[in-house]
Amino acid sequence: MNNHTATLSNLAAIDAAHHLHPFSDMGKLNASGTRIIERGEGVFIYDSAGKKYLDAFAGLWCVNIGYGRPEMAAAVARQMTELPYYNAFFGTTTPPATLLAQKMTAHAGPNMNHVFFTNSGSEATDTWFRMARVYWKAQGHPTKTHVIARRNGYHGSTVAGASLGGMTWMHEQGNLPIDGISHIGQPYWYAEGGDLSPEEFGLKAARELEARIDELGEENVAAFVAEPIQGAGGVIVPPQTYWPEIARICKARNILLISDEVISGFGRLGSWFGYQHFGFEPDMAPVAKGLSSGYLPIGGVLVSDRVAQVMISEVGDFNHGFTYSGHPVCAAAALENLRIIEDEGLVERVRDDIGPYFRKGWESLLSHELVGEAVSVGLMGGLQIAADKTIRKRFDQPDDVGMLVRNHCLENGLVMRATGDRMLASPPLTISRGEVDQIIETLRKGLDHLRDTRGV
Ligand code: PMP
């Protein structure tokens, strides 16, 4: 036994002894043991037992260019050698940080010309949250501080992120949400649309925002935040009427519109950013994940001219920032990642080729008796498991059914995610047609397994 295998055989025990995992029940995890992922190549990952999985989740919605790209390693090594660290405080910058800001904004639309760098999506949330309040104060509206978000939304795990997120099970830990935040409903037609058509329900869900602003008083509301498609909440694709109405309301009531692009940015929906797919213009847009395809941690906030001009001309010092804001090595990784996305035409590939192919396969699962809805945009798919699809009836224990299908997929070499009774897919943008077929076939077998186990 060499040192490497000796360490590996102990790794699960060492992990149980020392490592507290995110979003995990540590008692249960220590009893069952962690899976140790050792290697990745393309859309596949390999665990320490040598088992191969197709990662239909791209890590955590982030490995857009796929695993194991030597160009990424080379770009990072070059920057490490040249300058491993310097900050963007005190009037300095580094070439990768500045060039990355330029490249990101080049794809963000005519009114999005600035970036504030962070290390994660959560920090990006905290950043726009403070910036929105600073913006309004500088504009002579110090009472415009309240932020409206949505039930079942996800914006991160920091205190502001978890407060803005609409997960009550997160609020219960740590006395959240903090003051000045409230939530409206989500545009989840399948579960909450009742007898309304999706289009009618989309308008109804959007108008909850108008009602909430009026209740709070426009003079007290700074911003509304939402993901273009709710990701962690279950890949909830809003009805077509939803986003235009939200954009109209934000404009009419003069509140900032924040599009959380942490998942939908950098090609996932077949557009550079989700707001472009849905045809609206946000005032700020937090990003992370696909910015570096997860190879190194980096995030940021895209800031519109409207907000940036005030920050530049009226605010003076913005007393906010991170030691690693614009970290040169992370920025070099992001630059190389964006070069790959551009040179390989991955955004267009998702829009015109592999996205439509994925959708066809995904929608073919609608023929399964347990599938009530199969929606996708680009390479982001949500599949609703239903007890009786003819009347949109869900199972009584939604978490159990999703987990059963997810575990069956895992046993059969496919990494999927379940949110309650919805199955989520978000594979690397480089996935081949054959690999898409593999996702669909394995998921179909997982659904058969649920049917057979449940006796339905
Ligand atoms: N916003 C959205 C929409 C997300 O999905 C996530 C992470 N899943 C975050 C913010 C937080 O990002 P991070 O985990 O990098 O802090």
Tab-separated table of C-alpha atoms and ligand atoms in Angstrom, residues 60-61 119-123 125 154-157 227 232 260 262-263 288-289, ligand 1:
chain	number	residue	atom	x	y	z
A	60	LEU	CA	-23.126	22.751	-7.937
A	61	TRP	CA	-24.451	24.310	-11.162
A	119	ASN	CA	-15.351	35.445	-3.757
A	120	SER	CA	-18.787	33.853	-3.910
A	121	GLY	CA	-22.428	34.314	-4.736
A	122	SER	CA	-23.285	34.925	-1.094
A	123	GLU	CA	-20.804	37.772	-0.851
A	125	THR	CA	-25.604	39.200	-2.423
A	154	TYR	CA	-31.981	31.132	-2.836
A	155	HIS	CA	-29.386	33.899	-2.554
A	156	GLY	CA	-26.662	32.420	-0.381
A	157	SER	CA	-25.758	31.471	3.142
A	227	GLU	CA	-33.416	34.454	-9.782
A	232	ALA	CA	-32.215	25.502	-5.650
A	260	ASP	CA	-29.531	36.891	-9.248
A	262	VAL	CA	-25.306	33.122	-9.887
A	263	ILE	CA	-26.706	30.047	-11.647
A	288	ALA	CA	-20.356	33.554	-9.384
A	289	LYS	CA	-20.220	29.826	-10.279
B	1	PMP	N1	-27.525	32.847	-5.573
B	1	PMP	C1	-27.960	31.745	-6.194
B	1	PMP	C2	-29.078	31.847	-7.177
B	1	PMP	C3	-27.367	30.497	-5.917
B	1	PMP	O1	-27.815	29.405	-6.504
B	1	PMP	C4	-26.287	30.456	-5.006
B	1	PMP	C5	-25.573	29.153	-4.697
B	1	PMP	N2	-26.181	27.986	-5.024
B	1	PMP	C6	-25.893	31.629	-4.383
B	1	PMP	C7	-26.514	32.823	-4.691
B	1	PMP	C8	-24.799	31.632	-3.371
B	1	PMP	O2	-23.585	31.397	-3.954
B	1	PMP	P1	-22.348	30.825	-3.096
B	1	PMP	O3	-22.706	29.443	-2.678
B	1	PMP	O4	-21.204	30.920	-4.064
B	1	PMP	O5	-22.155	31.739	-1.946
